[in-house]
Every structure is written in C-alpha cells, then in structure tokens.
Amino acid sequence: MREGAPMQDVVDFLARRWPQLLELAVEHLLLVLTAVVFATLIGVTIGVLVYRSPPLSSLATSVTSTILTIPSLALFALMVVWVGLGDRSAIIALTAYALLPIVRNTVTGLQEVDPAVSESARGMGLSARSRLLRIDLPLAWPVILTGVRVATMLIVSIAAIAAYIGAGGLGNWIFDGLARRGSVVALPLIISGTLGVVLVAFLLDAFFILVNKLTVPKGLQH
Amino acid sequence: MEFMIQLEKLTKRFPGQMAVDEVSMDIPEGEIVVFVGPSGCGKTTTLKMINRLIEPTSGSIFIDGEDVTHMNPDKLRRRIGYVIQQIGLFPHQTIATNIATVPRALKWDKDRIAARVDELLELVGMDPDVYRDRYPKELSGGQNQRIGVARALAADPAVMLMDEPFGAVDPITRERLQSEFLRLQDEVHKTICFVTHDVDEAIKMGDRIAIFGDDHKIQQFDRPETILSNPENEFVEDFLGSGAALKRLHLRRVRDVDLTSWPAASLDEGRDSLRRKLEEAEGYSFLLLVDDRGRPSRWVSSRDLDRSGEDMSDRGLPAAALVEPQGTLHDALDEMITSNVGCAIVVDKQGVYQGVVDIDTVMTAVNTLREELRGRLAVGSWHAVPSEAVEEARS
Ligand SMILES: Nc1ncnc2c1ncn2[C@@H]1O[C@H](COP(=O)(O)OP(=O)(O)OP(=O)(O)O)[C@@H](O)[C@H]1O
Ligand SMILES: [Mg+2]
C-alpha cells in the first residue's frame, strides 16, 4: 500500500490528460443537453395536452415515473437491441428519464395559473392558442424551468452509464478504470471521470441560473 | 328607444342547480344597469351568458339587434369589455401590454396601439410616462382596478360587463373609483351591465337596477328612484333595507345642487389681507386657503391668523373632505361627517376648489327629492319603462 500516493497519482494523471478530460466533458455536456432539449419539447407538449384533465394528468405522471424505475443499465441495454450502439440510443434513453420532472412541473405550472387571469383572458376574446402561448405558458415557465433543471441534474449522472453502450462522455473513463482494476491508472481514471461529472453538473446548474434570469418575465421575478 | 342589450327568457340550469330563471331585460344604449341581489341569485351567471363564458340552457341574447348565441365567442368577446373583481391583469406583462390585449388580438398597428394605451391611461387618471412600463405588482389595488377598466375599454367596445369591479378595494378607494367611473362614463357612454351586492353602490351607479331574488328571477327592474319609493314586493323592500331616505341621497349628484361659496383666499396672500377677509365674511369662523393652483389646502380661524409669521402652510386644520361634482350627496354627507368644519369641499377634476356642500344643502335636496318623487308617482312613473310594458309596446 503506498500511503498518500493515490491522490498524487490523480493529480499527475490530470496534469497529463486534462485536454482529453475536457473533450469528454464537452461530449458529456452535449449528450445531456440534447436529451434535455428533446425531453423539454416532448414533456411540455404532454403537459399541455393533459393538464386540464385530472385523470390524464395522473396517467402522464405515472407513466413517466414508471420509466424512472427501470434500472438505467436495463433501459440502455433495451435501446441497444432496438436502436443499436451509440449516441442515438443513449439520447433516447436519457430523454425518457428526463420526462417525469418536466411533465409534472408543466402540469403543476399550468394548473396553478390564477383562475382570474385565465377568465379575463378568455373574457377578452383571446383565442385558445394565444392564451396558451402568451398567457399560460409564460406564467407557468418558472415552474417548468425548475422541472427542466431537476431533469438535467438527474440525467447528468445517468449519462455516465451511457458509455457502456458506446456513447461518448465521462463514463468512458469510469468504465476504463473499472476494466483496468489493479493497474496504477484505474483509480485516477475513475476519480477524474467522477470529478468531471460533478464539474459538468455544476456548470449546468450555473447555466440554468442564467437561463432563469434571461427567460423568466420581469413581472414574475422578485 | 334604442336597446343595446336584450335578454329574452334567458335561463341557465347547472346539473342539479338552477342559476338563472327566465330573465328578460331590455337595456337601453348608453345606460348602466346594475344587477343586484343576494349571493347565489344568478347575477354572475347572467353576466357571463352575455359574453358566452357560460352557454345558456335556453333563451336568447341580442346585442345591438344581433342574435349572439351563435356567433364565434372570441369575436363576440372582443366587442365586449369585461372587468372582474379579481381584475386578472397579466402579471408577466407591463401595464401597456395588458391594456393592449384586445387591440393586439384585433391586429391594430403598433403606433395606433401605443397612442391608444396612452390615451386610456390619461382617461383613468394615470400618467402614461410613469405607469406604461410598470408591472401589475408595482401598482396599488386601486390603480390595478383602474388598469382593469382601461384594458376593458381598449378597443372601444359598445358594451361593458363588470362583475363587482370595486368589490375588493377598501371603502374609501371604492367610493373614489365609483365617482371616477361615473365621470368616465359621461365621456364614453357605454352600455354597461354592472354586478354588485351592495345596495348603496347599485343606487349610486345604476341608471336602472335589476333586483334578482333567491328564486333566480328578476323581482324588479326599474329606475332607482322608482324602486326606492315604490318597491314591487316584500322581497325588494327587505332587500333595500331600512334607511331608504338616506339611500335617496345617492340619487343626487353634487353637480346638481347649488354649492355654497365659502370665503376662500390664497395661502400666500399675507396675514393682514387674510384677517380682513375673515372679518368681512360674516357668520363664517373659518377661511379656506387654497394653494397656487387653486387646490384647497388649510382651514384657518382668526386665532390661527393671530399667530405671528407669514407661512400659512401648516396653520389651522388641513382641508380634507373633498368630493367631485359627479360624487353623490351621500358621498358628500359621508365626507361632511368626518370634516373639521362640517362641510364637504367640492373640487373639479384638477382638484381646483369649486365651493362647498353643507348640511343645509343636503336637507334641501332631500326635501325636493321627496317632492319630485311624489309628483312623479302622482302622474305615473313616466320615465321608468318596465320590461313588460316595452314587450307589449313592441308586439
Ligand atoms: N359552474 C357552476 N356549476 C354549478 N353550479 C353553479 C356554477 N356556477 C354557478 N353555479 C350556481 O348557480 C347559482 C348562481 O350563481 P352565480 O355565480 O350566478 O351567483 P351570484 O348572484 O353571482 O352570487 P355572488 O353574489 O355570490 O357572486 C349559485 O347557486 C351557484 O352555486
Ligand atoms: Mg357573482
């Protein structure tokens, strides 16, 4: 056992390989963001379609939460069978995982729009479409955005497992490390990969604070 | 007479719950008709059937002679102003964008909308440069209520529906909003359905009043003075409550009575001149001081004038208790009671002193009102047109 040495190994390793770490981190980030964008488009659409009907709303929430109970390795494996190895499979699976918080928050956000606001919008003759786009969605947006942020945090770590089915990202180092158990680089690989994931999560969180500032209407900020 | 809104046997039955039972009403153009009655009697439901937020079970609605029961509801609603108690301003939009809602839906061009927004802000007494770009949460309740009215007026609809529009503000603000709204109505001449459950508000605001009963039918539909002096049945009588004489004060506007001209002078006139004026004003122990723009500022007595120094701005008593010409004598009496010198000061829109209303003026007005009413009842209520009579005349 080499006392205090593992930390030194990690530092040395990072000093040598940080350009590669950066590359993997960017891949990881893109994987997550792509899935989040799809999940937002799909999740908000589902939310809009179901929020008026309580039974449909609870159906949508239970279906999307069932997805979350599938072990990630199993879902990725299924995707490989249906779609094949690579990023595409990973993005589909990650999108599915990200749906629950987005659907649930879209439904809540839309349901929480002040009835007086909806009534006055209807009473002034705004069409169903303008009410949705100009009134209801902007008012629900802060809640929806919170859902998107939670979804993102959720899939940042799941995305590491996607390396197993040939997708890019920081999971590659973690699985590499796992495969080379016993070698000197095993631990530095795993620790660097993990640190990278934490870093990506941190960056994404900062990104969402910015998005919130930029997209939440001024009248709703406090 | 032109009828802007006609309701014919309008009925709404919710599953297991009657809401409105065969209501018929002819509403002349340019008048305010107040729906009043106990909670649950169907006022809101009737109102919402007019802009089709609720579809009637049976009966029909004509606006400007046109049957609207089969019109595209969105198009119909853009022609009808709608104000509700909770206002429902859009919190994420600026005041200007809120007011522009219907003009935008009607695809007016930008410049026209901007000009209209400023015009409406002026109309409801709010400086466009100050308020245009604010958000609803940055305004007081009373100001938001004014914006609600401005928004409803935006596309200049002929008809306005107002459901307890001043129900959620404090009594003082409410009285002010009522008077302001009446002044505004003098300019815009809309046909208005106005819901309230406050009898005093009904008498003040209504050219006509429709009293709904617990049976969801109309008990009486007539001019306020006729309803007050000649209630149709026991329900109406009970509903109006006691103090009908006092309520009659709602029927006389301040501008309709002769104002007393109280001796007034300017704040910076100099102590000697003020003292001379007060001495000349026999029988008055106070002088009303107005500022350089003619707005009432202080009441001063000879004792206040005896103190040395020329600055009058904090001497004597503040000149509160103001009413505007379109306020009612009831408002004036209210103010009078709280006033320091026992009279209400009348000011115009700009706040400039016009004269005062004192208790004698009020008493005289009550007496003439009583005589007028008696005289009119003797010759039959000629200018009150009950809907059945109109129905007969038309058929
Ligand atoms: N959507 C609805 N479904 C079922 N019943 C309703 C509905 N809306 C109103 N009602 C019932 O219809 C009746 C009339 O209601 P409405 O809201 O018109 O009363 P209102 O005169 O406006 O009363 P308030 O002074 O309390 O506002 C009430 O008994 C009410 O419970
Ligand atoms: Mg009501």
PDB file of C-alpha atoms in Angstrom, chain B residues 1-177:
ATOM      1  CA  MET B   1     -85.637  53.957 -27.557  1.00  0.00           C
ATOM      2  CA  GLU B   2     -82.598  52.017 -28.782  1.00  0.00           C
ATOM      3  CA  PHE B   3     -81.898  48.820 -26.898  1.00  0.00           C
ATOM      4  CA  MET B   4     -78.273  47.769 -26.921  1.00  0.00           C
ATOM      5  CA  ILE B   5     -78.714  44.529 -24.998  1.00  0.00           C
ATOM      6  CA  GLN B   6     -81.851  42.421 -24.947  1.00  0.00           C
ATOM      7  CA  LEU B   7     -82.248  39.272 -22.887  1.00  0.00           C
ATOM      8  CA  GLU B   8     -85.184  37.056 -23.699  1.00  0.00           C
ATOM      9  CA  LYS B   9     -86.254  34.397 -21.223  1.00  0.00           C
ATOM     10  CA  LEU B  10     -82.616  33.681 -20.514  1.00  0.00           C
ATOM     11  CA  THR B  11     -82.297  30.532 -18.425  1.00  0.00           C
ATOM     12  CA  LYS B  12     -79.348  28.603 -17.050  1.00  0.00           C
ATOM     13  CA  ARG B  13     -79.687  25.355 -15.183  1.00  0.00           C
ATOM     14  CA  PHE B  14     -76.495  23.700 -13.974  1.00  0.00           C
ATOM     15  CA  PRO B  15     -76.729  19.982 -13.216  1.00  0.00           C
ATOM     16  CA  GLY B  16     -78.999  19.917 -10.179  1.00  0.00           C
ATOM     17  CA  GLN B  17     -78.813  23.679  -9.658  1.00  0.00           C
ATOM     18  CA  MET B  18     -80.991  26.431 -11.086  1.00  0.00           C
ATOM     19  CA  ALA B  19     -78.914  29.570 -11.635  1.00  0.00           C
ATOM     20  CA  VAL B  20     -80.960  31.949 -13.804  1.00  0.00           C
ATOM     21  CA  ASP B  21     -84.674  31.525 -14.427  1.00  0.00           C
ATOM     22  CA  GLU B  22     -86.285  33.164 -17.470  1.00  0.00           C
ATOM     23  CA  VAL B  23     -84.665  36.551 -17.166  1.00  0.00           C
ATOM     24  CA  SER B  24     -85.866  39.104 -19.695  1.00  0.00           C
ATOM     25  CA  MET B  25     -84.452  42.582 -19.852  1.00  0.00           C
ATOM     26  CA  ASP B  26     -84.106  45.405 -22.355  1.00  0.00           C
ATOM     27  CA  ILE B  27     -81.114  47.611 -21.746  1.00  0.00           C
ATOM     28  CA  PRO B  28     -81.088  50.995 -23.479  1.00  0.00           C
ATOM     29  CA  GLU B  29     -77.922  52.200 -25.170  1.00  0.00           C
ATOM     30  CA  GLY B  30     -75.590  54.248 -23.004  1.00  0.00           C
ATOM     31  CA  GLU B  31     -77.074  53.244 -19.660  1.00  0.00           C
ATOM     32  CA  ILE B  32     -75.642  51.489 -16.642  1.00  0.00           C
ATOM     33  CA  VAL B  33     -77.830  48.633 -15.498  1.00  0.00           C
ATOM     34  CA  VAL B  34     -76.918  47.226 -12.118  1.00  0.00           C
ATOM     35  CA  PHE B  35     -77.655  43.602 -11.236  1.00  0.00           C
ATOM     36  CA  VAL B  36     -78.073  43.338  -7.500  1.00  0.00           C
ATOM     37  CA  GLY B  37     -79.306  40.590  -5.212  1.00  0.00           C
ATOM     38  CA  PRO B  38     -78.336  38.069  -2.567  1.00  0.00           C
ATOM     39  CA  SER B  39     -75.418  35.684  -3.056  1.00  0.00           C
ATOM     40  CA  GLY B  40     -76.115  32.844  -5.474  1.00  0.00           C
ATOM     41  CA  CYS B  41     -79.112  34.531  -7.129  1.00  0.00           C
ATOM     42  CA  GLY B  42     -77.559  34.343 -10.600  1.00  0.00           C
ATOM     43  CA  LYS B  43     -76.025  37.773 -11.239  1.00  0.00           C
ATOM     44  CA  THR B  44     -72.636  36.481 -12.382  1.00  0.00           C
ATOM     45  CA  THR B  45     -74.205  33.698 -14.425  1.00  0.00           C
ATOM     46  CA  THR B  46     -76.434  36.198 -16.253  1.00  0.00           C
ATOM     47  CA  LEU B  47     -73.438  38.423 -16.961  1.00  0.00           C
ATOM     48  CA  LYS B  48     -71.315  35.551 -18.234  1.00  0.00           C
ATOM     49  CA  MET B  49     -74.054  34.394 -20.562  1.00  0.00           C
ATOM     50  CA  ILE B  50     -73.931  37.777 -22.280  1.00  0.00           C
ATOM     51  CA  ASN B  51     -70.304  37.231 -23.354  1.00  0.00           C
ATOM     52  CA  ARG B  52     -70.853  33.487 -23.604  1.00  0.00           C
ATOM     53  CA  LEU B  53     -68.387  32.423 -20.950  1.00  0.00           C
ATOM     54  CA  ILE B  54     -71.424  30.379 -19.930  1.00  0.00           C
ATOM     55  CA  GLU B  55     -73.792  28.952 -22.530  1.00  0.00           C
ATOM     56  CA  PRO B  56     -77.479  29.436 -21.734  1.00  0.00           C
ATOM     57  CA  THR B  57     -79.751  26.445 -21.265  1.00  0.00           C
ATOM     58  CA  SER B  58     -82.439  28.331 -23.153  1.00  0.00           C
ATOM     59  CA  GLY B  59     -83.444  31.822 -24.170  1.00  0.00           C
ATOM     60  CA  SER B  60     -81.643  34.333 -26.349  1.00  0.00           C
ATOM     61  CA  ILE B  61     -79.385  37.344 -26.214  1.00  0.00           C
ATOM     62  CA  PHE B  62     -79.358  40.205 -28.684  1.00  0.00           C
ATOM     63  CA  ILE B  63     -76.623  42.786 -28.785  1.00  0.00           C
ATOM     64  CA  ASP B  64     -77.320  45.769 -30.979  1.00  0.00           C
ATOM     65  CA  GLY B  65     -80.162  43.811 -32.516  1.00  0.00           C
ATOM     66  CA  GLU B  66     -77.988  40.837 -33.425  1.00  0.00           C
ATOM     67  CA  ASP B  67     -78.569  37.369 -32.001  1.00  0.00           C
ATOM     68  CA  VAL B  68     -75.204  36.480 -30.489  1.00  0.00           C
ATOM     69  CA  THR B  69     -75.992  32.970 -29.322  1.00  0.00           C
ATOM     70  CA  HIS B  70     -74.459  31.521 -32.466  1.00  0.00           C
ATOM     71  CA  MET B  71     -71.606  33.948 -33.028  1.00  0.00           C
ATOM     72  CA  ASN B  72     -67.932  32.991 -32.739  1.00  0.00           C
ATOM     73  CA  PRO B  73     -67.408  33.571 -28.997  1.00  0.00           C
ATOM     74  CA  ASP B  74     -63.887  35.016 -29.308  1.00  0.00           C
ATOM     75  CA  LYS B  75     -65.013  37.584 -31.866  1.00  0.00           C
ATOM     76  CA  LEU B  76     -68.015  38.453 -29.717  1.00  0.00           C
ATOM     77  CA  ARG B  77     -65.875  38.944 -26.605  1.00  0.00           C
ATOM     78  CA  ARG B  78     -63.515  41.321 -28.369  1.00  0.00           C
ATOM     79  CA  ARG B  79     -66.509  43.612 -28.806  1.00  0.00           C
ATOM     80  CA  ILE B  80     -67.454  43.464 -25.123  1.00  0.00           C
ATOM     81  CA  GLY B  81     -65.372  44.931 -22.305  1.00  0.00           C
ATOM     82  CA  TYR B  82     -65.068  42.604 -19.311  1.00  0.00           C
ATOM     83  CA  VAL B  83     -63.957  43.557 -15.808  1.00  0.00           C
ATOM     84  CA  ILE B  84     -63.985  41.174 -12.848  1.00  0.00           C
ATOM     85  CA  GLN B  85     -63.470  41.689  -9.141  1.00  0.00           C
ATOM     86  CA  GLN B  86     -60.074  39.972  -9.034  1.00  0.00           C
ATOM     87  CA  ILE B  87     -59.148  42.026 -12.125  1.00  0.00           C
ATOM     88  CA  GLY B  88     -56.948  39.290 -13.590  1.00  0.00           C
ATOM     89  CA  LEU B  89     -54.248  41.539 -15.005  1.00  0.00           C
ATOM     90  CA  PHE B  90     -51.480  39.526 -16.640  1.00  0.00           C
ATOM     91  CA  PRO B  91     -48.640  39.695 -14.088  1.00  0.00           C
ATOM     92  CA  HIS B  92     -45.891  38.953 -16.609  1.00  0.00           C
ATOM     93  CA  GLN B  93     -46.855  41.798 -18.912  1.00  0.00           C
ATOM     94  CA  THR B  94     -46.360  45.527 -18.499  1.00  0.00           C
ATOM     95  CA  ILE B  95     -49.325  47.812 -17.942  1.00  0.00           C
ATOM     96  CA  ALA B  96     -49.099  48.926 -21.576  1.00  0.00           C
ATOM     97  CA  THR B  97     -49.119  45.343 -22.869  1.00  0.00           C
ATOM     98  CA  ASN B  98     -52.020  44.483 -20.587  1.00  0.00           C
ATOM     99  CA  ILE B  99     -54.084  47.382 -21.900  1.00  0.00           C
ATOM    100  CA  ALA B 100     -53.148  46.472 -25.474  1.00  0.00           C
ATOM    101  CA  THR B 101     -54.546  42.926 -25.191  1.00  0.00           C
ATOM    102  CA  VAL B 102     -57.674  43.321 -27.327  1.00  0.00           C
ATOM    103  CA  PRO B 103     -56.223  45.814 -29.838  1.00  0.00           C
ATOM    104  CA  ARG B 104     -53.409  43.314 -30.424  1.00  0.00           C
ATOM    105  CA  ALA B 105     -55.889  40.493 -30.896  1.00  0.00           C
ATOM    106  CA  LEU B 106     -57.652  42.748 -33.408  1.00  0.00           C
ATOM    107  CA  LYS B 107     -54.300  43.336 -35.150  1.00  0.00           C
ATOM    108  CA  TRP B 108     -54.177  47.111 -34.841  1.00  0.00           C
ATOM    109  CA  ASP B 109     -50.853  48.568 -35.946  1.00  0.00           C
ATOM    110  CA  LYS B 110     -48.192  49.406 -33.360  1.00  0.00           C
ATOM    111  CA  ASP B 111     -48.469  53.190 -33.421  1.00  0.00           C
ATOM    112  CA  ARG B 112     -52.214  53.126 -33.071  1.00  0.00           C
ATOM    113  CA  ILE B 113     -51.939  50.755 -30.101  1.00  0.00           C
ATOM    114  CA  ALA B 114     -49.286  52.884 -28.388  1.00  0.00           C
ATOM    115  CA  ALA B 115     -51.353  56.020 -28.828  1.00  0.00           C
ATOM    116  CA  ARG B 116     -54.469  54.277 -27.541  1.00  0.00           C
ATOM    117  CA  VAL B 117     -52.649  52.963 -24.455  1.00  0.00           C
ATOM    118  CA  ASP B 118     -51.512  56.469 -23.512  1.00  0.00           C
ATOM    119  CA  GLU B 119     -54.959  57.886 -24.151  1.00  0.00           C
ATOM    120  CA  LEU B 120     -56.543  55.275 -21.865  1.00  0.00           C
ATOM    121  CA  LEU B 121     -54.000  55.800 -19.097  1.00  0.00           C
ATOM    122  CA  GLU B 122     -54.832  59.513 -19.200  1.00  0.00           C
ATOM    123  CA  LEU B 123     -58.515  58.679 -19.178  1.00  0.00           C
ATOM    124  CA  VAL B 124     -58.238  56.704 -15.949  1.00  0.00           C
ATOM    125  CA  GLY B 125     -56.072  59.399 -14.412  1.00  0.00           C
ATOM    126  CA  MET B 126     -52.664  57.726 -14.540  1.00  0.00           C
ATOM    127  CA  ASP B 127     -49.598  59.378 -16.043  1.00  0.00           C
ATOM    128  CA  PRO B 128     -48.542  57.277 -19.082  1.00  0.00           C
ATOM    129  CA  ASP B 129     -44.860  58.158 -18.684  1.00  0.00           C
ATOM    130  CA  VAL B 130     -44.883  56.851 -15.139  1.00  0.00           C
ATOM    131  CA  TYR B 131     -47.016  53.742 -15.462  1.00  0.00           C
ATOM    132  CA  ARG B 132     -46.720  52.478 -19.047  1.00  0.00           C
ATOM    133  CA  ASP B 133     -43.745  50.207 -18.413  1.00  0.00           C
ATOM    134  CA  ARG B 134     -44.558  49.117 -14.885  1.00  0.00           C
ATOM    135  CA  TYR B 135     -45.779  45.667 -13.918  1.00  0.00           C
ATOM    136  CA  PRO B 136     -49.088  44.994 -12.125  1.00  0.00           C
ATOM    137  CA  LYS B 137     -47.335  44.034  -8.888  1.00  0.00           C
ATOM    138  CA  GLU B 138     -45.813  47.512  -8.771  1.00  0.00           C
ATOM    139  CA  LEU B 139     -49.258  49.143  -8.534  1.00  0.00           C
ATOM    140  CA  SER B 140     -51.747  49.555  -5.689  1.00  0.00           C
ATOM    141  CA  GLY B 141     -55.074  47.714  -5.669  1.00  0.00           C
ATOM    142  CA  GLY B 142     -56.963  50.817  -6.741  1.00  0.00           C
ATOM    143  CA  GLN B 143     -54.516  51.515  -9.558  1.00  0.00           C
ATOM    144  CA  ASN B 144     -54.752  47.934 -10.789  1.00  0.00           C
ATOM    145  CA  GLN B 145     -58.521  48.291 -10.789  1.00  0.00           C
ATOM    146  CA  ARG B 146     -58.232  51.400 -12.988  1.00  0.00           C
ATOM    147  CA  ILE B 147     -55.971  49.463 -15.367  1.00  0.00           C
ATOM    148  CA  GLY B 148     -58.585  46.699 -15.460  1.00  0.00           C
ATOM    149  CA  VAL B 149     -61.144  49.261 -16.607  1.00  0.00           C
ATOM    150  CA  ALA B 150     -58.730  50.805 -19.124  1.00  0.00           C
ATOM    151  CA  ARG B 151     -57.965  47.354 -20.541  1.00  0.00           C
ATOM    152  CA  ALA B 152     -61.658  46.613 -20.952  1.00  0.00           C
ATOM    153  CA  LEU B 153     -62.173  49.925 -22.766  1.00  0.00           C
ATOM    154  CA  ALA B 154     -59.176  49.456 -25.055  1.00  0.00           C
ATOM    155  CA  ALA B 155     -60.911  48.593 -28.320  1.00  0.00           C
ATOM    156  CA  ASP B 156     -63.784  50.963 -27.552  1.00  0.00           C
ATOM    157  CA  PRO B 157     -66.464  48.285 -27.108  1.00  0.00           C
ATOM    158  CA  ALA B 158     -70.061  49.444 -27.067  1.00  0.00           C
ATOM    159  CA  VAL B 159     -70.878  47.089 -24.209  1.00  0.00           C
ATOM    160  CA  MET B 160     -69.100  46.576 -20.895  1.00  0.00           C
ATOM    161  CA  LEU B 161     -69.700  43.801 -18.376  1.00  0.00           C
ATOM    162  CA  MET B 162     -68.440  44.460 -14.868  1.00  0.00           C
ATOM    163  CA  ASP B 163     -68.666  41.853 -12.106  1.00  0.00           C
ATOM    164  CA  GLU B 164     -68.248  43.506  -8.701  1.00  0.00           C
ATOM    165  CA  PRO B 165     -65.416  45.596 -10.145  1.00  0.00           C
ATOM    166  CA  PHE B 166     -64.880  47.599  -6.971  1.00  0.00           C
ATOM    167  CA  GLY B 167     -65.659  44.790  -4.548  1.00  0.00           C
ATOM    168  CA  ALA B 168     -62.104  44.069  -3.455  1.00  0.00           C
ATOM    169  CA  VAL B 169     -60.870  47.552  -2.541  1.00  0.00           C
ATOM    170  CA  ASP B 170     -61.247  49.473   0.727  1.00  0.00           C
ATOM    171  CA  PRO B 171     -64.368  51.639   1.161  1.00  0.00           C
ATOM    172  CA  ILE B 172     -62.620  54.971   0.571  1.00  0.00           C
ATOM    173  CA  THR B 173     -60.936  53.794  -2.625  1.00  0.00           C
ATOM    174  CA  ARG B 174     -64.202  52.211  -3.710  1.00  0.00           C
ATOM    175  CA  GLU B 175     -66.087  55.480  -3.380  1.00  0.00           C
ATOM    176  CA  ARG B 176     -63.401  57.280  -5.355  1.00  0.00           C
ATOM    177  CA  LEU B 177     -63.348  54.624  -8.093  1.00  0.00           C
TER     178      LEU B 177
END
